[in-house]
Tab-separated table of C-alpha atoms in Angstrom:
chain	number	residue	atom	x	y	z
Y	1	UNK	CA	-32.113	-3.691	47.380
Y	2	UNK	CA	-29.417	-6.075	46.835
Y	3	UNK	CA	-31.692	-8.996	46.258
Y	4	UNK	CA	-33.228	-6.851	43.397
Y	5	UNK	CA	-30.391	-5.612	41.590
Y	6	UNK	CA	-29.945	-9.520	41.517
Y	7	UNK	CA	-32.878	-10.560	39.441
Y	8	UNK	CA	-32.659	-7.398	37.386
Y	9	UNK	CA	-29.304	-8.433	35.993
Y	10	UNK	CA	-30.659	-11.947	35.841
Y	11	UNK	CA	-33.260	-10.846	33.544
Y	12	UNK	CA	-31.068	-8.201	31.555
Y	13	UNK	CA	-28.601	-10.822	30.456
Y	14	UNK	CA	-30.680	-13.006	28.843
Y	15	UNK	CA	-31.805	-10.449	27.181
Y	16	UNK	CA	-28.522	-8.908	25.599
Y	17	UNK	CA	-27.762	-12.513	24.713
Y	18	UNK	CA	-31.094	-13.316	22.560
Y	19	UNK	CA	-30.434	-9.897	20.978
Y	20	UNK	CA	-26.852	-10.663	20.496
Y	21	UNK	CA	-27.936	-13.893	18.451
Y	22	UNK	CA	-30.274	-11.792	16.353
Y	23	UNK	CA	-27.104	-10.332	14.933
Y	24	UNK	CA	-24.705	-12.877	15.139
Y	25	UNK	CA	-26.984	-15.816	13.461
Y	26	UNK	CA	-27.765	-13.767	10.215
Y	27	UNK	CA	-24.602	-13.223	9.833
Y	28	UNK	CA	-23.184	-17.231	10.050
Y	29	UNK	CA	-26.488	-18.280	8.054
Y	30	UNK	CA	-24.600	-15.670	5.082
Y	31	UNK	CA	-21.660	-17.593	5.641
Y	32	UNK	CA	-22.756	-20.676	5.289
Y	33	UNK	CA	-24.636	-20.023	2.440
Y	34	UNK	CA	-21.667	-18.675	0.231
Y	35	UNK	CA	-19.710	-21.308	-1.390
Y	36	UNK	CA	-16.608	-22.461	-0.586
Y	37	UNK	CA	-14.670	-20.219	-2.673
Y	38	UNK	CA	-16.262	-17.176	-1.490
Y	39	UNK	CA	-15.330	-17.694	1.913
Y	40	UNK	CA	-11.718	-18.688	1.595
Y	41	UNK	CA	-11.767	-15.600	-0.789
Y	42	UNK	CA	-13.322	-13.364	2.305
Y	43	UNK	CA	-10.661	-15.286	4.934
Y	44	UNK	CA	-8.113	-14.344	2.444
Y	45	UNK	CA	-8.594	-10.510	2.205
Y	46	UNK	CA	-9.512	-10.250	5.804
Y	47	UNK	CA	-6.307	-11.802	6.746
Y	48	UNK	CA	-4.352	-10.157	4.119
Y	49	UNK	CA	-6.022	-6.405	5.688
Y	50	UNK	CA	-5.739	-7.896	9.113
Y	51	UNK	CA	-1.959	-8.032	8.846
Y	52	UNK	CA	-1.441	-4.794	7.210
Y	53	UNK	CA	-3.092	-3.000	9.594
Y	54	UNK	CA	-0.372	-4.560	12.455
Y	55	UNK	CA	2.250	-3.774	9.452
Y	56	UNK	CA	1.183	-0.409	9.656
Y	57	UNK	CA	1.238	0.056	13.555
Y	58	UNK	CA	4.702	-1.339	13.876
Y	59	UNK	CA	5.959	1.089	11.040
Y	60	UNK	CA	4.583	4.006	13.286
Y	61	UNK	CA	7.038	2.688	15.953
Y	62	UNK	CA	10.012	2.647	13.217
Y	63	UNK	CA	9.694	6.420	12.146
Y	64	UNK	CA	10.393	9.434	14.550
Y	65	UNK	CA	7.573	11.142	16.036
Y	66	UNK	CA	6.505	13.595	13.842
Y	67	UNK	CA	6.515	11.315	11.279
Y	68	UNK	CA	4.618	8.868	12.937
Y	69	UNK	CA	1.713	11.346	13.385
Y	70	UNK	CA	1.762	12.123	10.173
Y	71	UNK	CA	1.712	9.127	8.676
Y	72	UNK	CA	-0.829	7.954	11.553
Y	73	UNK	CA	-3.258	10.410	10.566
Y	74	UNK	CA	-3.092	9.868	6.964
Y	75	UNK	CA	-6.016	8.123	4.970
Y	76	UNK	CA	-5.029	4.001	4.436
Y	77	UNK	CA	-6.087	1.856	1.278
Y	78	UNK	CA	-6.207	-1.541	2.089
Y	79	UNK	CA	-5.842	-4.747	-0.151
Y	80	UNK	CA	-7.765	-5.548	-2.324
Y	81	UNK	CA	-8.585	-2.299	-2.935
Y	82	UNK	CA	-5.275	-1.024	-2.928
Y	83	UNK	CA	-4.709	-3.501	-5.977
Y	84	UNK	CA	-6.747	-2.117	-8.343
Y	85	UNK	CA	-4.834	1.152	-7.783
Y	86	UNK	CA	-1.212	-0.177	-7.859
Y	87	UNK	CA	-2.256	-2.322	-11.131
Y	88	UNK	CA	-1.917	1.074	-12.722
Y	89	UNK	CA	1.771	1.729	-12.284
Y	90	UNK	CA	3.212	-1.707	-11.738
Y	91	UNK	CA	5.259	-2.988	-12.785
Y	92	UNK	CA	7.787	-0.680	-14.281
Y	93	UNK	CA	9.772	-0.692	-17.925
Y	94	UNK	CA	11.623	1.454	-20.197
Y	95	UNK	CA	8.158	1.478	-22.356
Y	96	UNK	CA	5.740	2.115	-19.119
Y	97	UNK	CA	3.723	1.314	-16.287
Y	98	UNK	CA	1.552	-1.216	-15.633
Y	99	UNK	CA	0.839	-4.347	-16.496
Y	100	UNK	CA	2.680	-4.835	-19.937
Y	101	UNK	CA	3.515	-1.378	-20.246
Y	102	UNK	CA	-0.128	-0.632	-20.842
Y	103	UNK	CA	0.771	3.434	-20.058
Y	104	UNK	CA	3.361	5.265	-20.916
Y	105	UNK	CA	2.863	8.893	-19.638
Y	106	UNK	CA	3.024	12.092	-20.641
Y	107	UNK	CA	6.611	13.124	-20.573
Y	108	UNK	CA	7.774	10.045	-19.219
Y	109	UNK	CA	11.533	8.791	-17.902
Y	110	UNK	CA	12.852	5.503	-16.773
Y	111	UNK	CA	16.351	4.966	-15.523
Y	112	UNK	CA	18.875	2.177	-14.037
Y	113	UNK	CA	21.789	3.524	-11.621
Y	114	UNK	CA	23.428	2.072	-9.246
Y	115	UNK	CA	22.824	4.032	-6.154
Y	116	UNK	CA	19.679	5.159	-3.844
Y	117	UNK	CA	20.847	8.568	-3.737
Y	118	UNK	CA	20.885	9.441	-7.785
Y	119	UNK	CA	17.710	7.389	-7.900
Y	120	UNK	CA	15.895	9.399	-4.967
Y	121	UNK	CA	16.652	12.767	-6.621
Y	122	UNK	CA	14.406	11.940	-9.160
Y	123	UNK	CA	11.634	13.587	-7.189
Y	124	UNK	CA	13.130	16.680	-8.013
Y	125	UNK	CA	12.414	16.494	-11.811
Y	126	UNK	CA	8.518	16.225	-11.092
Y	127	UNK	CA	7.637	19.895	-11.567
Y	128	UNK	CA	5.005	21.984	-12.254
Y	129	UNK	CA	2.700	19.862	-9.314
Y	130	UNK	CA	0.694	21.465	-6.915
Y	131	UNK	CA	1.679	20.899	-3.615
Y	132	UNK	CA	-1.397	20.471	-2.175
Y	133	UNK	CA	-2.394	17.636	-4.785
Y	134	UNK	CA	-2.931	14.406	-3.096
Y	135	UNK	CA	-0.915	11.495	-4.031
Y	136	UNK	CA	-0.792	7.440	-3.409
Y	137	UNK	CA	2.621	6.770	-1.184
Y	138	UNK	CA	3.482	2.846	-1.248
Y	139	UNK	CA	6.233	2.144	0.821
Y	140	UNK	CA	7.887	-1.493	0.324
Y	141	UNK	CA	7.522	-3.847	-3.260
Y	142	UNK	CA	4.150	-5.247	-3.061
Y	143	UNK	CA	3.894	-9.051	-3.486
Y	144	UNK	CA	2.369	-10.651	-6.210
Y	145	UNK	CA	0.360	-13.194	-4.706
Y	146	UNK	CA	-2.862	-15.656	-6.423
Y	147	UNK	CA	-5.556	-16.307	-4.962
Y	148	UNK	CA	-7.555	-18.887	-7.064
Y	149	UNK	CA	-7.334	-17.936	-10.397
Y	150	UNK	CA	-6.829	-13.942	-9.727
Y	151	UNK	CA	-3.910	-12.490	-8.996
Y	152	UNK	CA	-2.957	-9.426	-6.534
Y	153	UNK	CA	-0.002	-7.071	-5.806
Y	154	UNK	CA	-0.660	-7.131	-2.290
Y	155	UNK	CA	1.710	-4.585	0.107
Y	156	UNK	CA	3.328	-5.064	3.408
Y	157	UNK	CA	1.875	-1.779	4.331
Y	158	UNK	CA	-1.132	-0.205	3.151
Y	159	UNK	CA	-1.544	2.505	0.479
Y	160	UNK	CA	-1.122	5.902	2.059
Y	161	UNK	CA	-2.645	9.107	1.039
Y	162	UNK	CA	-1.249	12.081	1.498
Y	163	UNK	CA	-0.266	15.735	-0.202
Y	164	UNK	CA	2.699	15.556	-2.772
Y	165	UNK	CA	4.296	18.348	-0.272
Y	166	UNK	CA	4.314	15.902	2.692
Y	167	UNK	CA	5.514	13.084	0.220
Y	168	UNK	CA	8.603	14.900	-1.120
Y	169	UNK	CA	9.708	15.596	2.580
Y	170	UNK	CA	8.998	12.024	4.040
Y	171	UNK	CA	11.185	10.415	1.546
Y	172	UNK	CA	14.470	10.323	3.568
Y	173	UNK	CA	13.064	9.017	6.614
Y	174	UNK	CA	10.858	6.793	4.440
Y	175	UNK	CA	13.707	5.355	2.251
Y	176	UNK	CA	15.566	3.507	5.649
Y	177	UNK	CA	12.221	1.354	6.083
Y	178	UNK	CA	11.375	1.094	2.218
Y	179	UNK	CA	13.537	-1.990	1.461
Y	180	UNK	CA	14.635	-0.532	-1.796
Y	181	UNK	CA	11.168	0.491	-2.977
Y	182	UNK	CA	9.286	3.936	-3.238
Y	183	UNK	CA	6.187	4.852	-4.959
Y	184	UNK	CA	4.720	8.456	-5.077
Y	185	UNK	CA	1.957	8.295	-7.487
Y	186	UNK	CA	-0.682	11.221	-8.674
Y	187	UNK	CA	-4.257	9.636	-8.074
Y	188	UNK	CA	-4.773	10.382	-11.504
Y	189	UNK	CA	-1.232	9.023	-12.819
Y	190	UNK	CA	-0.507	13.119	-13.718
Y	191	UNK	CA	2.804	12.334	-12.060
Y	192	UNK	CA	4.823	9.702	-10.292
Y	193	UNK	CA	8.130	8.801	-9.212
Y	194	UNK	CA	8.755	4.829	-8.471
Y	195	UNK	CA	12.299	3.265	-7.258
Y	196	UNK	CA	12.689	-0.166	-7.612
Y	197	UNK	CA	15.349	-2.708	-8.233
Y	198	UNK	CA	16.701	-6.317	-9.113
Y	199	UNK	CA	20.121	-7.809	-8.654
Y	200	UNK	CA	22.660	-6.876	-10.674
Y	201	UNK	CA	25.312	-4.042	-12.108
Y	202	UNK	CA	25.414	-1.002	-14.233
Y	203	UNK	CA	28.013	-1.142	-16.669
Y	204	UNK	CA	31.074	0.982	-15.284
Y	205	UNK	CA	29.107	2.368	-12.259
Y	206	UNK	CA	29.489	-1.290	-10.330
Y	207	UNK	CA	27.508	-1.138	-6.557
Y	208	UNK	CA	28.887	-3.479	-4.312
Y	209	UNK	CA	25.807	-4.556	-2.969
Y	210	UNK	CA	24.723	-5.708	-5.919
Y	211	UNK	CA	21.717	-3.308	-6.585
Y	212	UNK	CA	20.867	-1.946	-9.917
Y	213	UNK	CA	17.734	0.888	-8.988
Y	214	UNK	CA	15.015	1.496	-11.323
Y	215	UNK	CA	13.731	5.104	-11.705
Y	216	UNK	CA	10.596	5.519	-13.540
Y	217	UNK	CA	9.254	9.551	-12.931
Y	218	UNK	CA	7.197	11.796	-14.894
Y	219	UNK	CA	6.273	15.571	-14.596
Y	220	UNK	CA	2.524	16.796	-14.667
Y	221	UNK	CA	3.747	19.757	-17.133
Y	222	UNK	CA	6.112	17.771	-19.466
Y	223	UNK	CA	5.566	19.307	-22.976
């Protein structure tokens, strides 16, 4: 009995391994047939998704918890998809979002202050939203980053999805791993609250630190 186990699995490998190359050599002749640009542009997203996906476990360990389940269970948007999505609403100015202010929203606000806190409360001026609306959450400033002639915000993490409710009640425990950056975006821009900042001071309100905070928000009801 032994003896024929033997030559079964000496038969069955072979097997699994002429099947295996069935797959596998279809795939490297479609490799080798793209250019050279298209692959370092495939390397490049894969590694770019690669190492947001490790971003994104390691933020799980950051959080409590709860929030890590939260956020663990949450639908992910990964670059370069996620680009075409934050090219909407970044960057931010007093005229708009987007690449040179190409939108300015409905009932739109943009402020400078000097600290977190009066720039986080902002959330609280977006009224009128269903709580059960799903929103884009970016936590972190995305890079801008080239690759040949294109260019791509591309985030440390990737772009969560989740329900504005959830969003409004993650900020605090989100704003101690944001790194002075928050995004809560409508998937349809119908409202949105993003902190950023630069270096700097606001006249007679000077931060220490040296942080001037960008608020851009706008309500889904503004009139």
């Amino acid at each position: 009995m032994v003896i024929g186990s033997a030559l079964s699995l000496a038969q069955f490998w072979p097997m699994v391994l002429n099947n295996l190359h069935r797959v596998v050599n279809p795939f490297i002749t479609w490799l080798e047939q793209m250019d050279s640009d298209e692959r370092k542009r495939l390397i490049f997203f894969k590694s770019l998704t690669n190492n947001q996906r490790r971003n994104r476990e390691t933020l799980l360990t950051l959080v409590d918890p709860a929030l890590a389940q939260t956020l663990g269970s949450a639908t992910c948007i990964y670059t370069p998809e996620s680009h075409d999505i934050i090219a909407n609403f970044l960057p931010i100015t007093a005229n708009g979002i987007g690449v040179r202010a190409k939108t300015r929203p409905l009932g739109y606000h943009y402020a400078e202050v000097a600290w977190p806190q009066e720039a986080l409360k902002q959330v609280q001026q977006i009224r009128g939203v269903d709580l059960n609306t799903s929103c884009y959450l970016l936590i972190t400033s995305p890079n801008g980053i080239r690759q040949g002639s294109t260019g791509y915000w591309v985030p440390k993490y990737p772009l969560f999805v989740v329900d504005f409710a959830l969003a409004k009640r993650l900020i605090p425990q989100l704003w101690s791993v944001a790194e002075h950056f928050l995004a809560i975006i409508g998937c349809q821009l119908e409202f949105g609250m993003i902190i950023d900042h630069y270096c700097g001071y606001v006249e007679n309100d000077v931060n220490p630190d040296e942080i001037v905070y960008e608020v851009a928000w706008w309500p889904a009801n503004a009139v």
